[in-house]
mmCIF file of C-alpha atoms in Angstrom:
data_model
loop_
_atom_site.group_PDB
_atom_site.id
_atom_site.type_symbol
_atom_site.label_atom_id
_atom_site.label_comp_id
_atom_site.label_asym_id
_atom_site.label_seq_id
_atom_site.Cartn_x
_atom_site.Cartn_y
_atom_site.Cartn_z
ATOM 1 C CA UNK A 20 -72.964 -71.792 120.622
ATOM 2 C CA UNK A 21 -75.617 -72.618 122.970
ATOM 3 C CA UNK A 22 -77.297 -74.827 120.394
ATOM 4 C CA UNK A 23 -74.299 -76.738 120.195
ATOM 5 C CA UNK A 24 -73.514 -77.008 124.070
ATOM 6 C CA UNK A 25 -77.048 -78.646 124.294
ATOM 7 C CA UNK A 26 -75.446 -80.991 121.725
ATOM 8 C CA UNK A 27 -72.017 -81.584 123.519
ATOM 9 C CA UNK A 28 -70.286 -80.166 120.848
ATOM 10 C CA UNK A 29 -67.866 -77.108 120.223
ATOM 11 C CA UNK A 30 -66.341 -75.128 117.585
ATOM 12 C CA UNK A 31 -63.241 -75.143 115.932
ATOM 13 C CA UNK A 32 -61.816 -72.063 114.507
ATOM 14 C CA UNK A 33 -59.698 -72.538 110.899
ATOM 15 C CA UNK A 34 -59.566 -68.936 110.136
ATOM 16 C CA UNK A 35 -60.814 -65.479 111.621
ATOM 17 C CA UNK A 36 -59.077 -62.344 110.305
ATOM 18 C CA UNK A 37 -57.182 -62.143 107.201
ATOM 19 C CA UNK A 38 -54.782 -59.097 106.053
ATOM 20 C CA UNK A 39 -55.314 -57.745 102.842
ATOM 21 C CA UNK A 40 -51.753 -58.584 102.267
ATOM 22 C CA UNK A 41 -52.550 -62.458 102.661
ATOM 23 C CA UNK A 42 -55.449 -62.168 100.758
ATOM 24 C CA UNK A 43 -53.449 -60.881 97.655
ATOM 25 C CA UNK A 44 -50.823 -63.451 97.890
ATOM 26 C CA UNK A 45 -53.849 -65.904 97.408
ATOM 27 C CA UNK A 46 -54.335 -64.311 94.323
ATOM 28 C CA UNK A 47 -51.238 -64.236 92.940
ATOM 29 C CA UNK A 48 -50.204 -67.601 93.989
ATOM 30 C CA UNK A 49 -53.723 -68.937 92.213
ATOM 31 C CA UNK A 50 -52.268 -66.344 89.097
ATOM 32 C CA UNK A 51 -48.648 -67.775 89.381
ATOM 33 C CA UNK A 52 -49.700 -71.418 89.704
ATOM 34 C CA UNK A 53 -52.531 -71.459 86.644
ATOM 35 C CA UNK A 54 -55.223 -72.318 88.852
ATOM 36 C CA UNK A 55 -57.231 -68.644 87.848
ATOM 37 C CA UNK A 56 -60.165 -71.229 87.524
ATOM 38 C CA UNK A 57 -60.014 -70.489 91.815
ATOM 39 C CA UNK A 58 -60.946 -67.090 91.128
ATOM 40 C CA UNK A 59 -63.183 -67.097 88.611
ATOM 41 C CA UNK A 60 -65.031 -70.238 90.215
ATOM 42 C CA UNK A 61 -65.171 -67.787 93.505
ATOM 43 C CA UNK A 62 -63.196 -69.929 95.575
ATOM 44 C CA UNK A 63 -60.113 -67.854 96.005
ATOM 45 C CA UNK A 64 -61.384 -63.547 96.168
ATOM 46 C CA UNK A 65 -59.863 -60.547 95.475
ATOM 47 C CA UNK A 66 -61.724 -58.717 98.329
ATOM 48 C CA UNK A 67 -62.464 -60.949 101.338
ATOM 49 C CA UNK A 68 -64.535 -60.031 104.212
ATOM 50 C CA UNK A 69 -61.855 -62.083 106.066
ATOM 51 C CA UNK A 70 -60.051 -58.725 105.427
ATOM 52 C CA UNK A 71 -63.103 -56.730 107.363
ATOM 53 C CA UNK A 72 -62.509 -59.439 110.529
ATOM 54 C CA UNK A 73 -66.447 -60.186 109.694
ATOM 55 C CA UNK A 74 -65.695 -63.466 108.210
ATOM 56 C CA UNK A 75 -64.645 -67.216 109.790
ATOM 57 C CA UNK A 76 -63.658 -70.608 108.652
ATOM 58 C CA UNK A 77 -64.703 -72.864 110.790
ATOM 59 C CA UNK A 78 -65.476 -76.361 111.773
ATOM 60 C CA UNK A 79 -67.655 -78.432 115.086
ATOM 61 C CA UNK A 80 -65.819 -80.457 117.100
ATOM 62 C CA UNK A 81 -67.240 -83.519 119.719
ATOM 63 C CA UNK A 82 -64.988 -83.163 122.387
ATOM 64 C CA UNK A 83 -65.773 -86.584 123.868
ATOM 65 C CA UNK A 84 -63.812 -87.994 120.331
ATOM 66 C CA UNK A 85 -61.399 -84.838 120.335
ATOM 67 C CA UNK A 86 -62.035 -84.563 116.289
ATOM 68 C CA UNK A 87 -63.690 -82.645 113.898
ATOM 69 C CA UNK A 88 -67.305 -84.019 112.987
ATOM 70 C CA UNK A 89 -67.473 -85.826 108.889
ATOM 71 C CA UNK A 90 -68.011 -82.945 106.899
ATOM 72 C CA UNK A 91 -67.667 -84.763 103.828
ATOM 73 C CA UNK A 92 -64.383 -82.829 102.856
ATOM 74 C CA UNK A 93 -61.353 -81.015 104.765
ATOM 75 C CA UNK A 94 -61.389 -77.297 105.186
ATOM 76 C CA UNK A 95 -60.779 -75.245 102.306
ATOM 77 C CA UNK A 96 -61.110 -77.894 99.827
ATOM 78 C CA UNK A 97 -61.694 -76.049 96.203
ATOM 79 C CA UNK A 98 -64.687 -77.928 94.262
ATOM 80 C CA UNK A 99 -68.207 -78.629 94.479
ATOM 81 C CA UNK A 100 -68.206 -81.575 96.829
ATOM 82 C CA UNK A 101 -67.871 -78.583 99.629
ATOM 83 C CA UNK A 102 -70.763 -76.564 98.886
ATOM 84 C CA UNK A 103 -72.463 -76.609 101.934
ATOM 85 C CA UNK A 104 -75.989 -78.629 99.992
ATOM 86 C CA UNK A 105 -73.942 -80.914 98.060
ATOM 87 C CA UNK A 106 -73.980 -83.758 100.737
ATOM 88 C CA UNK A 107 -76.030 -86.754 101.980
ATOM 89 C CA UNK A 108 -76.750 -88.682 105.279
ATOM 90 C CA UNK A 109 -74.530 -87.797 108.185
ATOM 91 C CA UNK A 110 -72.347 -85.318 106.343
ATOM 92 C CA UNK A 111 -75.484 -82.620 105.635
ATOM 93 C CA UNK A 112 -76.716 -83.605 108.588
ATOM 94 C CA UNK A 113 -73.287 -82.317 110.397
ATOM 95 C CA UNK A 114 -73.428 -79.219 108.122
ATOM 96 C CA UNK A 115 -76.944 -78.121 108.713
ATOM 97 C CA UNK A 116 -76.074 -78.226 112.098
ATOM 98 C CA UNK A 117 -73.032 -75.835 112.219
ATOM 99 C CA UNK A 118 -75.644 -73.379 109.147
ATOM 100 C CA UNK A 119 -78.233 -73.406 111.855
ATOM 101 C CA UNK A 120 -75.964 -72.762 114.644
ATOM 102 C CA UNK A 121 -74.419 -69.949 112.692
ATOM 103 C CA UNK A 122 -77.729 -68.707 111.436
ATOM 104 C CA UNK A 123 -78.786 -68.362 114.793
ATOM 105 C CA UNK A 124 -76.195 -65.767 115.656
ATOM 106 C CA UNK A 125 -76.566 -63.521 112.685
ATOM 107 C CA UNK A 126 -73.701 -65.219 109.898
ATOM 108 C CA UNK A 127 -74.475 -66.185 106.241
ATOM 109 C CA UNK A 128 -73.040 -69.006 105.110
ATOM 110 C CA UNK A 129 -70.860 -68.781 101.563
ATOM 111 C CA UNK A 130 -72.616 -71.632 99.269
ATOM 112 C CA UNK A 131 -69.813 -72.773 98.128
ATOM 113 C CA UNK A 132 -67.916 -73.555 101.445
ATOM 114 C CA UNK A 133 -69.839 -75.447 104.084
ATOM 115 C CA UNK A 134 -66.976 -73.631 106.495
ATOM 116 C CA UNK A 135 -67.312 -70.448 105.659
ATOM 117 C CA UNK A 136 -69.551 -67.767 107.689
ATOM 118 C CA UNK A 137 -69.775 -63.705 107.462
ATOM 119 C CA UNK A 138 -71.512 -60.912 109.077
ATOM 120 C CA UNK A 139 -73.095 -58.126 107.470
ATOM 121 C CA UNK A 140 -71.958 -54.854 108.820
ATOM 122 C CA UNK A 141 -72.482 -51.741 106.830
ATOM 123 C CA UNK A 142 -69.920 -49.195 105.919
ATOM 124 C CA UNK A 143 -67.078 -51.948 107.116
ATOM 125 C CA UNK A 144 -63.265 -50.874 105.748
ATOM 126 C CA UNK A 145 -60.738 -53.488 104.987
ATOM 127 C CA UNK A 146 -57.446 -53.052 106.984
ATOM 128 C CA UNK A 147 -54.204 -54.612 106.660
ATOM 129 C CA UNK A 148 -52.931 -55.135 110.421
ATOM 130 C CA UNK A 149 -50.145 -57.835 110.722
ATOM 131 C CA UNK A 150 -50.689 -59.886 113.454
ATOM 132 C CA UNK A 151 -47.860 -61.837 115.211
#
């Protein structure tokens, strides 16, 4: 975060913890709908380590325009054009900022999804707490 204070810039949180109960209706709706290609192209999982809380979806924000920066493509958008590398110009530029900012606290970024960050924690369990 500090890295982006320096910048005048914040985060914006999509998505933190998932239940394992929302991660299965992805599935099924992906099943249901005939868009398996989601799973098997690894944009939709089975097992998410959204379910472990040790996973966000997230996005930076310049609060003196009150709007997400131009990643190139909206948040959760399902083809190559959002892997994190496949940009140019401004748009990598805006992603390599949020990787290194992330990087710089300990996440991995998910190739496939410039928005998508995880921790590694050993021995972490999945749980299925609704929140409300």
């Amino acid at each position: 975060q500090d890295r982006l204070r320096k910048r005048g810039l914040s985060l914006l949180v999509y998505d933190g913890y998932r239940p394992v109960r929302a991660t299965l209706a992805m599935v099924r709706w992906a099943e249901r709908s005939g868009r398996r290609s989601l799973l098997n192209d690894g944009y939709i999982a089975s097992r998410s380590r959204h379910n472990l809380g040790l996973a966000v979806d997230l996005t930076i924000v310049d609060p003196a325009v009150g709007a997400p920066l131009d990643m190139g493509t909206p948040f959760d958008t399902f083809s190559e054009s959002a892997h994190t590398a496949n940009a140019e110009g401004p748009v990598l530029t805006n992603r390599r900022i949020l990787l290194r900012a992330m990087e710089a606290e300990g996440f991995r970024n998910y190739e496939k999804e410039w928005w998508h960050f995880s921790l590694d924690v050993p021995g972490a369990l999945p749980f299925d707490q609704v929140i409300r």
